[in-house]
């Protein structure tokens, strides 16, 4: 769970969870108007939904970076040794670190930050998904931003 940088005004926070089919859902919630210490489940807004081929290596962390954008760690979808080849596949969001602008327009699920590194990029003739910030990850289950430099440090798995 991650609170939006403007959570005091918007009441928004974001959650990464697995749905009943095993897929990943990134959802925006708002606090309850009557009790700001509780979420209002009726105000769930799906930001992103990603099918998962297996029940492991599905990432799970969401965090806002010092740039105000939402970072989403997506595992490669499971199996030993990236069985599905998602980590190096530029056409899937699996096996990647994603970076989205989820606060500039609450009516939209998200927009793509103009300085995402793979925006309009080509990967050996294949289009690269614009949401991608970093590629080649197995299961970025934990990460943090260095307080002094803003650098992103990712905890990943070996195999």
PDB file of C-alpha atoms in Angstrom:
ATOM      1  CA  UNK A   1       0.000   0.000   0.000  1.00  0.00           C
ATOM      2  CA  UNK A   2       1.227   3.505  -0.798  1.00  0.00           C
ATOM      3  CA  UNK A   3      -0.352   6.847   0.035  1.00  0.00           C
ATOM      4  CA  UNK A   4      -0.462   9.357  -2.804  1.00  0.00           C
ATOM      5  CA  UNK A   5       1.879  12.316  -2.371  1.00  0.00           C
ATOM      6  CA  UNK A   6      -1.238  14.519  -2.159  1.00  0.00           C
ATOM      7  CA  UNK A   7      -3.146  12.095   0.125  1.00  0.00           C
ATOM      8  CA  UNK A   8      -3.983  14.823   2.653  1.00  0.00           C
ATOM      9  CA  UNK A   9      -6.059  16.581  -0.006  1.00  0.00           C
ATOM     10  CA  UNK A  10      -7.180  13.702  -2.244  1.00  0.00           C
ATOM     11  CA  UNK A  11      -7.599  10.920   0.333  1.00  0.00           C
ATOM     12  CA  UNK A  12      -6.158   8.477  -2.231  1.00  0.00           C
ATOM     13  CA  UNK A  13      -3.958   5.486  -1.579  1.00  0.00           C
ATOM     14  CA  UNK A  14      -2.900   2.623  -3.843  1.00  0.00           C
ATOM     15  CA  UNK A  15      -2.845  -1.125  -3.235  1.00  0.00           C
ATOM     16  CA  UNK A  16      -1.331  -4.070  -5.094  1.00  0.00           C
ATOM     17  CA  UNK A  17      -3.303  -7.303  -4.617  1.00  0.00           C
ATOM     18  CA  UNK A  18      -4.029 -10.634  -6.315  1.00  0.00           C
ATOM     19  CA  UNK A  19      -7.578 -11.088  -7.577  1.00  0.00           C
ATOM     20  CA  UNK A  20      -9.542 -14.354  -7.339  1.00  0.00           C
ATOM     21  CA  UNK A  21      -8.089 -15.505 -10.683  1.00  0.00           C
ATOM     22  CA  UNK A  22      -4.513 -14.922  -9.500  1.00  0.00           C
ATOM     23  CA  UNK A  23      -3.982 -11.767 -11.545  1.00  0.00           C
ATOM     24  CA  UNK A  24      -2.367  -8.606 -10.218  1.00  0.00           C
ATOM     25  CA  UNK A  25      -4.551  -5.572  -9.563  1.00  0.00           C
ATOM     26  CA  UNK A  26      -3.236  -2.108  -8.816  1.00  0.00           C
ATOM     27  CA  UNK A  27      -6.168  -0.210  -7.342  1.00  0.00           C
ATOM     28  CA  UNK A  28      -6.770   3.269  -6.050  1.00  0.00           C
ATOM     29  CA  UNK A  29      -8.884   3.680  -2.952  1.00  0.00           C
ATOM     30  CA  UNK A  30     -10.115   6.726  -1.080  1.00  0.00           C
ATOM     31  CA  UNK A  31     -10.689   7.221   2.594  1.00  0.00           C
ATOM     32  CA  UNK A  32     -14.216   7.080   3.940  1.00  0.00           C
ATOM     33  CA  UNK A  33     -15.781  10.554   3.996  1.00  0.00           C
ATOM     34  CA  UNK A  34     -17.231   9.897   7.467  1.00  0.00           C
ATOM     35  CA  UNK A  35     -14.078   8.368   8.963  1.00  0.00           C
ATOM     36  CA  UNK A  36     -10.709   9.232   7.380  1.00  0.00           C
ATOM     37  CA  UNK A  37      -9.141   6.308   9.285  1.00  0.00           C
ATOM     38  CA  UNK A  38     -11.082   3.840   7.137  1.00  0.00           C
ATOM     39  CA  UNK A  39     -11.088   3.080   3.428  1.00  0.00           C
ATOM     40  CA  UNK A  40     -14.242   3.288   1.377  1.00  0.00           C
ATOM     41  CA  UNK A  41     -14.363  -0.062  -0.493  1.00  0.00           C
ATOM     42  CA  UNK A  42     -17.097   1.249  -2.781  1.00  0.00           C
ATOM     43  CA  UNK A  43     -14.619   3.759  -4.211  1.00  0.00           C
ATOM     44  CA  UNK A  44     -12.115   1.205  -5.552  1.00  0.00           C
ATOM     45  CA  UNK A  45     -10.764   2.298  -8.941  1.00  0.00           C
ATOM     46  CA  UNK A  46      -8.729  -0.247 -10.921  1.00  0.00           C
ATOM     47  CA  UNK A  47      -5.602   1.479 -12.210  1.00  0.00           C
ATOM     48  CA  UNK A  48      -3.994  -1.557 -13.824  1.00  0.00           C
ATOM     49  CA  UNK A  49      -4.799  -5.262 -14.133  1.00  0.00           C
ATOM     50  CA  UNK A  50      -2.211  -7.812 -15.258  1.00  0.00           C
ATOM     51  CA  UNK A  51      -2.810 -11.523 -15.867  1.00  0.00           C
ATOM     52  CA  UNK A  52      -0.310 -13.837 -14.176  1.00  0.00           C
ATOM     53  CA  UNK A  53       0.748 -17.208 -15.614  1.00  0.00           C
ATOM     54  CA  UNK A  54       1.641 -18.649 -12.175  1.00  0.00           C
ATOM     55  CA  UNK A  55       1.041 -17.924  -8.508  1.00  0.00           C
ATOM     56  CA  UNK A  56       4.623 -16.998  -7.619  1.00  0.00           C
ATOM     57  CA  UNK A  57       7.019 -14.204  -8.638  1.00  0.00           C
ATOM     58  CA  UNK A  58       4.237 -11.648  -8.834  1.00  0.00           C
ATOM     59  CA  UNK A  59       6.037  -8.736  -7.174  1.00  0.00           C
ATOM     60  CA  UNK A  60       3.675  -6.902  -4.888  1.00  0.00           C
ATOM     61  CA  UNK A  61       5.156  -3.627  -3.738  1.00  0.00           C
ATOM     62  CA  UNK A  62       3.952  -0.173  -4.754  1.00  0.00           C
ATOM     63  CA  UNK A  63       5.671   3.046  -3.711  1.00  0.00           C
ATOM     64  CA  UNK A  64       5.798   6.666  -4.733  1.00  0.00           C
ATOM     65  CA  UNK A  65       9.226   7.877  -5.754  1.00  0.00           C
ATOM     66  CA  UNK A  66      10.758  11.261  -4.985  1.00  0.00           C
ATOM     67  CA  UNK A  67       9.483  12.335  -8.417  1.00  0.00           C
ATOM     68  CA  UNK A  68       5.852  11.807  -7.291  1.00  0.00           C
ATOM     69  CA  UNK A  69       5.240   8.860  -9.638  1.00  0.00           C
ATOM     70  CA  UNK A  70       3.976   5.421  -8.646  1.00  0.00           C
ATOM     71  CA  UNK A  71       6.523   2.610  -8.986  1.00  0.00           C
ATOM     72  CA  UNK A  72       5.204  -0.942  -9.285  1.00  0.00           C
ATOM     73  CA  UNK A  73       7.437  -3.988  -8.936  1.00  0.00           C
ATOM     74  CA  UNK A  74       6.156  -6.731 -11.252  1.00  0.00           C
ATOM     75  CA  UNK A  75       7.609 -10.218 -11.041  1.00  0.00           C
ATOM     76  CA  UNK A  76       8.146 -12.321 -14.149  1.00  0.00           C
ATOM     77  CA  UNK A  77       5.066 -14.439 -13.490  1.00  0.00           C
ATOM     78  CA  UNK A  78       6.675 -17.456 -11.866  1.00  0.00           C
ATOM     79  CA  UNK A  79       8.428 -20.656 -12.679  1.00  0.00           C
ATOM     80  CA  UNK A  80      12.153 -21.248 -12.278  1.00  0.00           C
ATOM     81  CA  UNK A  81      14.589 -19.325 -14.458  1.00  0.00           C
ATOM     82  CA  UNK A  82      11.947 -17.011 -15.974  1.00  0.00           C
ATOM     83  CA  UNK A  83      10.170 -19.962 -17.586  1.00  0.00           C
ATOM     84  CA  UNK A  84       7.851 -17.699 -19.575  1.00  0.00           C
ATOM     85  CA  UNK A  85      10.592 -15.350 -20.835  1.00  0.00           C
ATOM     86  CA  UNK A  86       8.858 -12.254 -19.478  1.00  0.00           C
ATOM     87  CA  UNK A  87      11.861 -10.482 -17.942  1.00  0.00           C
ATOM     88  CA  UNK A  88      13.403  -9.705 -21.338  1.00  0.00           C
ATOM     89  CA  UNK A  89      10.145  -9.406 -23.280  1.00  0.00           C
ATOM     90  CA  UNK A  90       9.478  -5.694 -23.941  1.00  0.00           C
ATOM     91  CA  UNK A  91       5.851  -6.333 -24.869  1.00  0.00           C
ATOM     92  CA  UNK A  92       4.782  -7.507 -21.390  1.00  0.00           C
ATOM     93  CA  UNK A  93       4.677  -5.710 -18.064  1.00  0.00           C
ATOM     94  CA  UNK A  94       5.859  -8.833 -16.218  1.00  0.00           C
ATOM     95  CA  UNK A  95       9.461  -8.912 -14.980  1.00  0.00           C
ATOM     96  CA  UNK A  96       9.682  -5.124 -14.899  1.00  0.00           C
ATOM     97  CA  UNK A  97       9.638  -2.052 -12.704  1.00  0.00           C
ATOM     98  CA  UNK A  98       6.770   0.146 -13.860  1.00  0.00           C
ATOM     99  CA  UNK A  99       6.459   3.911 -13.395  1.00  0.00           C
ATOM    100  CA  UNK A 100       3.081   5.639 -13.719  1.00  0.00           C
ATOM    101  CA  UNK A 101       1.566   9.046 -13.133  1.00  0.00           C
ATOM    102  CA  UNK A 102      -1.565   8.264 -11.124  1.00  0.00           C
ATOM    103  CA  UNK A 103      -2.207  11.640  -9.501  1.00  0.00           C
ATOM    104  CA  UNK A 104      -2.421  14.203 -12.296  1.00  0.00           C
ATOM    105  CA  UNK A 105      -5.889  13.179 -13.568  1.00  0.00           C
ATOM    106  CA  UNK A 106      -8.115  11.196 -11.136  1.00  0.00           C
ATOM    107  CA  UNK A 107     -10.558  10.385 -13.970  1.00  0.00           C
ATOM    108  CA  UNK A 108      -7.834   8.424 -15.820  1.00  0.00           C
ATOM    109  CA  UNK A 109      -6.342   5.180 -14.517  1.00  0.00           C
ATOM    110  CA  UNK A 110      -2.879   6.587 -15.243  1.00  0.00           C
ATOM    111  CA  UNK A 111      -0.757   8.487 -17.698  1.00  0.00           C
ATOM    112  CA  UNK A 112       2.808   7.806 -18.777  1.00  0.00           C
ATOM    113  CA  UNK A 113       5.478  10.187 -17.450  1.00  0.00           C
ATOM    114  CA  UNK A 114       7.070  11.981 -20.391  1.00  0.00           C
ATOM    115  CA  UNK A 115      10.557  10.993 -19.243  1.00  0.00           C
ATOM    116  CA  UNK A 116       9.991   7.234 -18.866  1.00  0.00           C
ATOM    117  CA  UNK A 117      13.166   5.727 -20.351  1.00  0.00           C
ATOM    118  CA  UNK A 118      11.488   3.336 -22.800  1.00  0.00           C
ATOM    119  CA  UNK A 119       8.920   5.796 -24.131  1.00  0.00           C
ATOM    120  CA  UNK A 120       8.895   5.536 -27.940  1.00  0.00           C
ATOM    121  CA  UNK A 121      11.800   3.083 -27.695  1.00  0.00           C
ATOM    122  CA  UNK A 122      12.423   0.147 -29.968  1.00  0.00           C
ATOM    123  CA  UNK A 123      13.896  -3.136 -28.750  1.00  0.00           C
ATOM    124  CA  UNK A 124      15.262  -5.014 -31.743  1.00  0.00           C
ATOM    125  CA  UNK A 125      12.185  -4.130 -33.771  1.00  0.00           C
ATOM    126  CA  UNK A 126       9.674  -4.761 -30.966  1.00  0.00           C
ATOM    127  CA  UNK A 127       7.724  -2.007 -29.299  1.00  0.00           C
ATOM    128  CA  UNK A 128       8.449  -1.488 -25.616  1.00  0.00           C
ATOM    129  CA  UNK A 129       5.535  -0.896 -23.255  1.00  0.00           C
ATOM    130  CA  UNK A 130       5.596   2.762 -22.221  1.00  0.00           C
ATOM    131  CA  UNK A 131       4.894   1.937 -18.559  1.00  0.00           C
ATOM    132  CA  UNK A 132       8.306   0.255 -18.179  1.00  0.00           C
ATOM    133  CA  UNK A 133      10.993   1.898 -16.071  1.00  0.00           C
ATOM    134  CA  UNK A 134      13.404  -1.070 -15.772  1.00  0.00           C
ATOM    135  CA  UNK A 135      13.570  -4.511 -17.411  1.00  0.00           C
ATOM    136  CA  UNK A 136      14.977  -7.951 -16.623  1.00  0.00           C
ATOM    137  CA  UNK A 137      13.692  -8.493 -13.094  1.00  0.00           C
ATOM    138  CA  UNK A 138      12.652 -11.811 -11.551  1.00  0.00           C
ATOM    139  CA  UNK A 139      10.582 -10.702  -8.570  1.00  0.00           C
ATOM    140  CA  UNK A 140      11.174  -7.156  -7.276  1.00  0.00           C
ATOM    141  CA  UNK A 141       9.407  -7.781  -3.996  1.00  0.00           C
ATOM    142  CA  UNK A 142      10.967  -4.860  -2.114  1.00  0.00           C
ATOM    143  CA  UNK A 143      12.620  -1.596  -3.139  1.00  0.00           C
ATOM    144  CA  UNK A 144      13.501   1.781  -1.735  1.00  0.00           C
ATOM    145  CA  UNK A 145      14.684   5.193  -2.818  1.00  0.00           C
ATOM    146  CA  UNK A 146      17.988   6.440  -1.424  1.00  0.00           C
ATOM    147  CA  UNK A 147      17.194   9.504   0.688  1.00  0.00           C
ATOM    148  CA  UNK A 148      20.384  11.312  -0.315  1.00  0.00           C
ATOM    149  CA  UNK A 149      20.489  10.581  -4.053  1.00  0.00           C
ATOM    150  CA  UNK A 150      16.975   9.445  -4.991  1.00  0.00           C
ATOM    151  CA  UNK A 151      18.476   6.298  -6.555  1.00  0.00           C
ATOM    152  CA  UNK A 152      16.202   3.273  -6.707  1.00  0.00           C
ATOM    153  CA  UNK A 153      17.495   0.143  -4.935  1.00  0.00           C
ATOM    154  CA  UNK A 154      15.646  -3.080  -5.752  1.00  0.00           C
ATOM    155  CA  UNK A 155      15.538  -6.323  -3.762  1.00  0.00           C
ATOM    156  CA  UNK A 156      15.107  -9.125  -6.287  1.00  0.00           C
ATOM    157  CA  UNK A 157      15.417 -12.922  -6.262  1.00  0.00           C
ATOM    158  CA  UNK A 158      18.255 -14.877  -7.831  1.00  0.00           C
ATOM    159  CA  UNK A 159      16.386 -17.662  -9.605  1.00  0.00           C
TER     160      UNK A 159
END
